[in-house]
Amino acid sequence: MEEEIIQPIDKALLKRELSAERQLRMTNKSHNEIYIVTAHEAPNVMKEIGRLREIAFRSAGGGTGKAMDIDNFDTMENGCKQLIVWNPEAEEIIGGYRYLFGSDWKIDTKGQPVLATSHMFHFSDQFMKEYAPYTVELGRSFVSLEYQNVRTNSKSIFALDNLWDGLGALTIINPKCKYFFGKMTMYPSYIRKGRDMILYFLKKHFDDKDNLIVPIKPLKIDTSEDELSAIFCENDFKKDYRILNREIRHLGYNIPPLVNAYMSLSPTMKLFGTAINCGFGEVEETGILIAVDEILEDKRVRHIDSFVKEHPEALYITSGANKVIYKDKP
């Protein structure tokens, strides 16, 4: 049985904890502020994050069912940090992520990282040696319910954009950060045929052939592979994407915004398969990895360029994997 969600935290308490030294940057759009906090240094902000996360996830068909979405990964010593976007005019949180750099991951006796995703995915030795030290795990991405509707709130249009301004800055405050690891979430309420088409399309164009990370219990789709391969018959991402968009619309749905956003970030995104998150409303989580320097140039410029003016060292952060984007690099 779902618990009643807690009441909003007093704004004066939130403002007191969102002090100047915890501000990371201003957003490029809408003049909002980005902060980084932890549950220990900002307990009231953490409660408000937990309240807003639970509202957002529950409304979409997920969530913990508890009064607020806060777990051990938020509260443990050296646990996740919280990146939030704050609207200084309305004095409220627009959205957020939690994150943990690979250098801070705890490792269990089997060599597996102790992460919120560990019960769903197995991490290969190759990933742990070659990727983990340079990776930041992102999770619990949310946009507050009041900022999910552009018609009722003009600032909604830039909510996700604001969050990515913060993610761009993470690659600067930690120069070792070369990869974003996270999950794309789909909810059980989404039409099954549409889900199967999206997952097939993503696997066709982004599948990780190295088995760096694999689902412990992979999700089995309902639609036959023969049927899906007949639908997505092109050898071109853009042509297949047009087919996907058309077919999903024919079903009366849209491609989920975050799925759309992630697949347009980088042509070399790695997809690790999908697992069911049993402790979070049975949502379907698809693991992904994005190399920071292989994010399309216009996206990098948009979310990092303004921050780079104050931190020119950001120009030198690259794993060296992409020689096309950085034409002026040796």
CSV table of C-alpha atoms in Angstrom, one decimal:
chain,number,residue,atom,x,y,z
A,1,MET,CA,0.0,0.0,0.0
A,2,GLU,CA,1.4,3.4,-1.0
A,3,GLU,CA,2.2,5.8,1.8
A,4,GLU,CA,1.0,9.4,1.7
A,5,ILE,CA,3.8,11.7,0.3
A,6,ILE,CA,5.2,14.2,2.7
A,7,GLN,CA,4.2,17.9,2.7
A,8,PRO,CA,6.5,20.4,0.9
A,9,ILE,CA,9.5,21.4,2.9
A,10,ASP,CA,9.6,25.1,4.1
A,11,LYS,CA,11.2,27.3,1.4
A,12,ALA,CA,13.2,29.2,4.1
A,13,LEU,CA,14.9,25.9,5.1
A,14,LEU,CA,15.7,25.1,1.5
A,15,LYS,CA,17.2,28.5,0.8
A,16,ARG,CA,19.3,28.3,3.9
A,17,GLU,CA,20.9,25.0,2.7
A,18,LEU,CA,21.4,26.2,-0.9
A,19,SER,CA,24.3,28.4,0.0
A,20,ALA,CA,26.6,30.2,-2.4
A,21,GLU,CA,29.5,27.7,-2.1
A,22,ARG,CA,27.1,24.9,-3.2
A,23,GLN,CA,26.1,26.6,-6.4
A,24,LEU,CA,27.7,25.0,-9.4
A,25,ARG,CA,26.6,27.4,-12.2
A,26,MET,CA,23.7,29.4,-13.7
A,27,THR,CA,21.7,27.7,-16.5
A,28,ASN,CA,22.1,28.9,-20.1
A,29,LYS,CA,18.3,29.3,-20.4
A,30,SER,CA,15.7,30.7,-17.9
A,31,HIS,CA,18.2,32.1,-15.4
A,32,ASN,CA,17.9,29.2,-13.0
A,33,GLU,CA,20.6,28.0,-10.6
A,34,ILE,CA,22.3,24.7,-10.4
A,35,TYR,CA,23.5,23.3,-7.0
A,36,ILE,CA,25.3,20.2,-5.8
A,37,VAL,CA,24.4,19.0,-2.3
A,38,THR,CA,24.5,15.8,-0.2
A,39,ALA,CA,22.0,14.4,2.2
A,40,HIS,CA,24.3,15.0,5.1
A,41,GLU,CA,25.0,18.7,4.4
A,42,ALA,CA,21.5,19.6,3.2
A,43,PRO,CA,19.0,17.2,4.8
A,44,ASN,CA,16.0,19.4,4.1
A,45,VAL,CA,16.9,19.8,0.4
A,46,MET,CA,17.3,16.0,0.4
A,47,LYS,CA,13.8,15.5,1.8
A,48,GLU,CA,12.3,17.9,-0.8
A,49,ILE,CA,14.2,16.0,-3.6
A,50,GLY,CA,12.8,12.8,-2.2
A,51,ARG,CA,9.3,14.3,-2.2
A,52,LEU,CA,9.5,15.6,-5.7
A,53,ARG,CA,11.0,12.4,-7.1
A,54,GLU,CA,8.3,10.2,-5.6
A,55,ILE,CA,5.6,12.5,-7.0
A,56,ALA,CA,7.1,12.5,-10.5
A,57,PHE,CA,7.9,8.8,-10.6
A,58,ARG,CA,4.6,7.7,-9.1
A,59,SER,CA,2.6,9.9,-11.5
A,60,ALA,CA,4.3,8.0,-14.4
A,61,GLY,CA,3.6,4.6,-13.0
A,62,GLY,CA,6.8,3.9,-11.0
A,63,GLY,CA,8.1,5.1,-7.6
A,64,THR,CA,8.9,3.5,-4.3
A,65,GLY,CA,5.4,3.7,-2.8
A,66,LYS,CA,7.0,5.4,0.3
A,67,ALA,CA,6.4,8.9,1.7
A,68,MET,CA,9.5,10.1,-0.1
A,69,ASP,CA,12.0,8.5,-2.6
A,70,ILE,CA,15.2,8.4,-0.5
A,71,ASP,CA,17.4,5.3,-0.2
A,72,ASN,CA,20.7,4.2,1.2
A,73,PHE,CA,22.6,5.4,-1.9
A,74,ASP,CA,21.4,8.9,-1.0
A,75,THR,CA,22.2,8.8,2.7
A,76,MET,CA,25.2,6.5,3.1
A,77,GLU,CA,28.7,7.9,3.9
A,78,ASN,CA,30.4,9.0,0.6
A,79,GLY,CA,27.1,8.2,-1.2
A,80,CYS,CA,25.5,9.9,-4.2
A,81,LYS,CA,25.6,13.7,-4.6
A,82,GLN,CA,22.5,15.5,-5.7
A,83,LEU,CA,22.6,17.9,-8.7
A,84,ILE,CA,19.5,20.1,-8.8
A,85,VAL,CA,18.1,23.0,-10.8
A,86,TRP,CA,16.6,25.7,-8.6
A,87,ASN,CA,14.2,28.4,-9.7
A,88,PRO,CA,15.2,31.4,-7.6
A,89,GLU,CA,12.0,33.3,-8.5
A,90,ALA,CA,9.5,30.6,-7.5
A,91,GLU,CA,12.0,29.3,-4.9
A,92,GLU,CA,11.5,25.7,-5.8
A,93,ILE,CA,13.4,22.7,-7.3
A,94,ILE,CA,12.8,22.2,-11.0
A,95,GLY,CA,14.5,18.8,-11.3
A,96,GLY,CA,17.6,16.9,-10.6
A,97,TYR,CA,19.9,13.9,-11.0
A,98,ARG,CA,22.0,12.0,-8.4
A,99,TYR,CA,25.5,11.0,-9.3
A,100,LEU,CA,28.5,9.1,-8.1
A,101,PHE,CA,32.0,9.2,-9.8
A,102,GLY,CA,33.6,5.8,-10.4
A,103,SER,CA,36.5,6.7,-8.2
A,104,ASP,CA,34.1,6.7,-5.3
A,105,TRP,CA,32.3,3.4,-6.1
A,106,LYS,CA,32.5,0.8,-3.4
A,107,ILE,CA,33.4,-2.7,-4.7
A,108,ASP,CA,32.0,-5.9,-3.2
A,109,THR,CA,33.9,-9.2,-2.6
A,110,LYS,CA,32.9,-10.4,-6.1
A,111,GLY,CA,34.5,-7.4,-7.8
A,112,GLN,CA,31.1,-5.8,-8.5
A,113,PRO,CA,30.3,-2.1,-7.8
A,114,VAL,CA,27.9,-1.4,-5.0
A,115,LEU,CA,25.5,0.8,-7.0
A,116,ALA,CA,21.7,1.3,-7.3
A,117,THR,CA,21.9,-0.6,-10.6
A,118,SER,CA,23.9,-3.6,-9.3
A,119,HIS,CA,20.9,-5.8,-8.6
A,120,MET,CA,19.9,-5.5,-12.3
A,121,PHE,CA,23.2,-5.5,-14.2
A,122,HIS,CA,26.5,-7.5,-14.1
A,123,PHE,CA,29.7,-5.4,-14.8
A,124,SER,CA,32.5,-7.1,-16.7
A,125,ASP,CA,36.1,-7.1,-15.6
A,126,GLN,CA,36.9,-5.1,-18.7
A,127,PHE,CA,34.4,-2.4,-17.8
A,128,MET,CA,35.7,-2.3,-14.2
A,129,LYS,CA,39.3,-1.9,-15.3
A,130,GLU,CA,39.0,0.3,-18.4
A,131,TYR,CA,35.8,2.3,-17.9
A,132,ALA,CA,34.7,2.5,-14.2
A,133,PRO,CA,37.6,4.8,-13.0
A,134,TYR,CA,36.6,7.3,-15.6
A,135,THR,CA,32.8,7.0,-15.4
A,136,VAL,CA,30.1,8.9,-13.5
A,137,GLU,CA,26.9,6.9,-12.7
A,138,LEU,CA,23.8,9.0,-13.1
A,139,GLY,CA,20.4,8.1,-11.6
A,140,ARG,CA,17.0,9.2,-10.4
A,141,SER,CA,16.7,11.8,-13.2
A,142,PHE,CA,13.5,13.7,-12.6
A,143,VAL,CA,11.6,16.9,-13.6
A,144,SER,CA,9.1,18.2,-11.0
A,145,LEU,CA,5.6,17.6,-12.0
A,146,GLU,CA,4.9,21.3,-12.2
A,147,TYR,CA,7.6,21.7,-14.9
A,148,GLN,CA,6.5,18.8,-17.1
A,149,ASN,CA,3.8,20.8,-18.9
A,150,VAL,CA,4.9,23.6,-21.2
A,151,ARG,CA,1.3,24.9,-21.5
A,152,THR,CA,1.0,25.6,-17.8
A,153,ASN,CA,4.6,26.6,-17.0
A,154,SER,CA,6.8,28.5,-19.6
A,155,LYS,CA,10.0,27.4,-17.8
A,156,SER,CA,9.1,23.7,-18.5
A,157,ILE,CA,10.5,23.9,-22.0
A,158,PHE,CA,14.0,24.3,-20.7
A,159,ALA,CA,13.8,22.0,-17.6
A,160,LEU,CA,15.7,19.1,-19.2
A,161,ASP,CA,18.1,21.5,-21.0
A,162,ASN,CA,18.9,23.1,-17.6
A,163,LEU,CA,19.7,19.7,-16.1
A,164,TRP,CA,22.1,18.9,-18.9
A,165,ASP,CA,23.9,22.2,-18.2
A,166,GLY,CA,24.7,20.7,-14.9
A,167,LEU,CA,25.9,17.4,-16.4
A,168,GLY,CA,28.1,19.3,-18.8
A,169,ALA,CA,29.7,21.0,-15.8
A,170,LEU,CA,30.4,17.7,-14.1
A,171,THR,CA,32.9,16.8,-16.8
A,172,ILE,CA,34.8,19.9,-15.9
A,173,ILE,CA,34.8,19.7,-12.1
A,174,ASN,CA,36.2,16.1,-12.5
A,175,PRO,CA,38.7,16.1,-15.4
A,176,LYS,CA,38.8,12.3,-15.2
A,177,CYS,CA,35.2,11.9,-16.2
A,178,LYS,CA,35.1,10.4,-19.7
A,179,TYR,CA,31.8,8.5,-19.6
A,180,PHE,CA,28.2,8.9,-18.4
A,181,PHE,CA,26.6,5.6,-17.3
A,182,GLY,CA,22.9,5.6,-16.6
A,183,LYS,CA,19.5,4.2,-17.5
A,184,MET,CA,16.7,5.0,-19.8
A,185,THR,CA,13.4,4.2,-18.0
A,186,MET,CA,10.2,3.0,-19.5
A,187,TYR,CA,7.0,2.4,-17.5
A,188,PRO,CA,4.7,-0.7,-17.5
A,189,SER,CA,1.8,1.6,-18.6
A,190,TYR,CA,3.5,2.2,-22.0
A,191,ILE,CA,2.0,0.1,-24.8
A,192,ARG,CA,3.9,-3.1,-25.2
A,193,LYS,CA,4.1,-3.1,-29.0
A,194,GLY,CA,5.6,0.4,-28.8
A,195,ARG,CA,8.1,-0.6,-26.1
A,196,ASP,CA,9.2,-3.5,-28.2
A,197,MET,CA,9.8,-1.4,-31.3
A,198,ILE,CA,11.8,1.2,-29.3
A,199,LEU,CA,14.0,-1.4,-27.6
A,200,TYR,CA,14.5,-3.3,-30.9
A,201,PHE,CA,15.4,0.0,-32.7
A,202,LEU,CA,17.9,1.0,-29.9
A,203,LYS,CA,19.5,-2.5,-29.9
A,204,LYS,CA,19.9,-2.4,-33.7
A,205,HIS,CA,21.7,0.9,-33.7
A,206,PHE,CA,23.4,1.1,-30.3
A,207,ASP,CA,24.0,-2.5,-29.1
A,208,ASP,CA,27.2,-3.0,-27.1
A,209,LYS,CA,29.0,-5.9,-28.8
A,210,ASP,CA,31.6,-6.2,-26.0
A,211,ASN,CA,29.3,-7.2,-23.2
A,212,LEU,CA,30.7,-4.6,-21.0
A,213,ILE,CA,27.6,-4.6,-18.9
A,214,VAL,CA,24.8,-7.2,-19.2
A,215,PRO,CA,21.3,-7.5,-17.5
A,216,ILE,CA,21.2,-10.2,-14.9
A,217,LYS,CA,17.6,-11.1,-15.9
A,218,PRO,CA,17.1,-9.6,-19.4
A,219,LEU,CA,13.7,-8.3,-20.3
A,220,LYS,CA,11.9,-10.5,-22.9
A,221,ILE,CA,10.0,-8.6,-25.4
A,222,ASP,CA,6.6,-9.8,-26.7
A,223,THR,CA,6.9,-9.0,-30.4
A,224,SER,CA,8.8,-11.5,-32.6
A,225,GLU,CA,12.2,-10.4,-34.0
A,226,ASP,CA,11.1,-11.3,-37.5
A,227,GLU,CA,8.2,-8.8,-37.3
A,228,LEU,CA,10.4,-6.1,-35.9
A,229,SER,CA,13.2,-6.6,-38.4
A,230,ALA,CA,10.6,-6.3,-41.2
A,231,ILE,CA,9.5,-2.9,-39.8
A,232,PHE,CA,13.0,-1.5,-39.3
A,233,CYS,CA,14.4,-2.6,-42.6
A,234,GLU,CA,16.8,0.4,-43.3
A,235,ASN,CA,20.5,0.4,-42.8
A,236,ASP,CA,20.4,4.1,-41.8
A,237,PHE,CA,19.7,5.5,-38.3
A,238,LYS,CA,17.7,8.5,-39.5
A,239,LYS,CA,15.5,6.4,-41.8
A,240,ASP,CA,14.8,3.8,-39.2
A,241,TYR,CA,14.1,6.6,-36.7
A,242,ARG,CA,11.5,8.1,-39.0
A,243,ILE,CA,9.9,4.6,-39.2
A,244,LEU,CA,9.9,4.4,-35.4
A,245,ASN,CA,8.4,7.8,-34.9
A,246,ARG,CA,5.6,7.0,-37.4
A,247,GLU,CA,4.8,3.6,-36.0
A,248,ILE,CA,4.7,4.9,-32.4
A,249,ARG,CA,2.4,7.7,-33.4
A,250,HIS,CA,0.1,5.2,-35.2
A,251,LEU,CA,-0.3,3.5,-31.8
A,252,GLY,CA,-1.4,6.8,-30.3
A,253,TYR,CA,1.8,7.3,-28.3
A,254,ASN,CA,4.9,9.4,-28.5
A,255,ILE,CA,8.5,8.3,-28.0
A,256,PRO,CA,9.3,9.1,-24.3
A,257,PRO,CA,11.1,12.5,-24.2
A,258,LEU,CA,14.2,11.1,-22.3
A,259,VAL,CA,14.6,8.2,-24.8
A,260,ASN,CA,14.4,10.7,-27.6
A,261,ALA,CA,16.9,13.0,-25.9
A,262,TYR,CA,19.5,10.2,-25.1
A,263,MET,CA,19.5,8.7,-28.6
A,264,SER,CA,20.2,12.2,-30.1
A,265,LEU,CA,23.1,12.9,-27.8
A,266,SER,CA,25.8,10.6,-29.4
A,267,PRO,CA,26.1,8.3,-32.4
A,268,THR,CA,28.3,6.0,-30.4
A,269,MET,CA,26.1,5.5,-27.3
A,270,LYS,CA,26.4,1.9,-26.0
A,271,LEU,CA,23.2,0.1,-25.0
A,272,PHE,CA,23.5,-2.7,-22.4
A,273,GLY,CA,20.0,-4.3,-22.6
A,274,THR,CA,17.0,-4.0,-20.3
A,275,ALA,CA,16.0,-5.3,-16.9
A,276,ILE,CA,13.0,-4.9,-14.6
A,277,ASN,CA,13.5,-2.8,-11.5
A,278,CYS,CA,11.4,-4.8,-9.1
A,279,GLY,CA,11.8,-2.4,-6.2
A,280,PHE,CA,10.7,0.6,-8.1
A,281,GLY,CA,7.2,0.0,-9.5
A,282,GLU,CA,8.4,-2.7,-12.0
A,283,VAL,CA,9.8,0.0,-14.4
A,284,GLU,CA,12.0,-1.2,-17.3
A,285,GLU,CA,15.5,0.1,-17.1
A,286,THR,CA,17.8,0.1,-20.1
A,287,GLY,CA,21.5,0.6,-19.3
A,288,ILE,CA,23.5,3.1,-21.5
A,289,LEU,CA,27.0,4.5,-21.7
A,290,ILE,CA,27.9,7.7,-23.4
A,291,ALA,CA,31.5,8.9,-24.0
A,292,VAL,CA,31.7,12.6,-23.1
A,293,ASP,CA,33.8,13.6,-26.0
A,294,GLU,CA,31.6,11.7,-28.5
A,295,ILE,CA,28.5,13.7,-27.6
A,296,LEU,CA,27.6,15.6,-30.7
A,297,GLU,CA,29.4,18.9,-31.0
A,298,ASP,CA,26.4,21.2,-30.9
A,299,LYS,CA,25.2,19.5,-27.6
A,300,ARG,CA,28.7,19.9,-26.1
A,301,VAL,CA,28.9,23.5,-27.0
A,302,ARG,CA,25.4,24.2,-25.8
A,303,HIS,CA,25.9,22.7,-22.3
A,304,ILE,CA,29.6,23.3,-21.7
A,305,ASP,CA,30.7,26.4,-23.7
A,306,SER,CA,29.5,29.0,-21.2
A,307,PHE,CA,31.1,27.1,-18.3
A,308,VAL,CA,34.3,26.7,-20.3
A,309,LYS,CA,34.8,30.5,-20.4
A,310,GLU,CA,35.5,30.3,-16.7
A,311,HIS,CA,37.2,26.9,-16.9
A,312,PRO,CA,39.3,26.7,-20.1
A,313,GLU,CA,40.8,23.4,-19.0
A,314,ALA,CA,37.5,21.8,-20.2
A,315,LEU,CA,38.7,22.2,-23.8
A,316,TYR,CA,41.4,19.5,-23.0
A,317,ILE,CA,39.0,16.9,-21.6
A,318,THR,CA,38.8,14.1,-24.1
A,319,SER,CA,39.3,10.4,-24.1
A,320,GLY,CA,40.9,10.8,-27.5
A,321,ALA,CA,38.3,8.4,-29.0
A,322,ASN,CA,36.8,10.9,-31.4
A,323,LYS,CA,39.1,12.6,-33.9
A,324,VAL,CA,36.3,13.9,-36.1
A,325,ILE,CA,34.7,16.3,-33.6
A,326,TYR,CA,38.0,17.7,-32.4
A,327,LYS,CA,39.5,18.5,-35.8
A,328,ASP,CA,42.1,20.9,-34.2
A,329,LYS,CA,43.4,18.2,-31.8
A,330,PRO,CA,46.6,16.4,-32.6
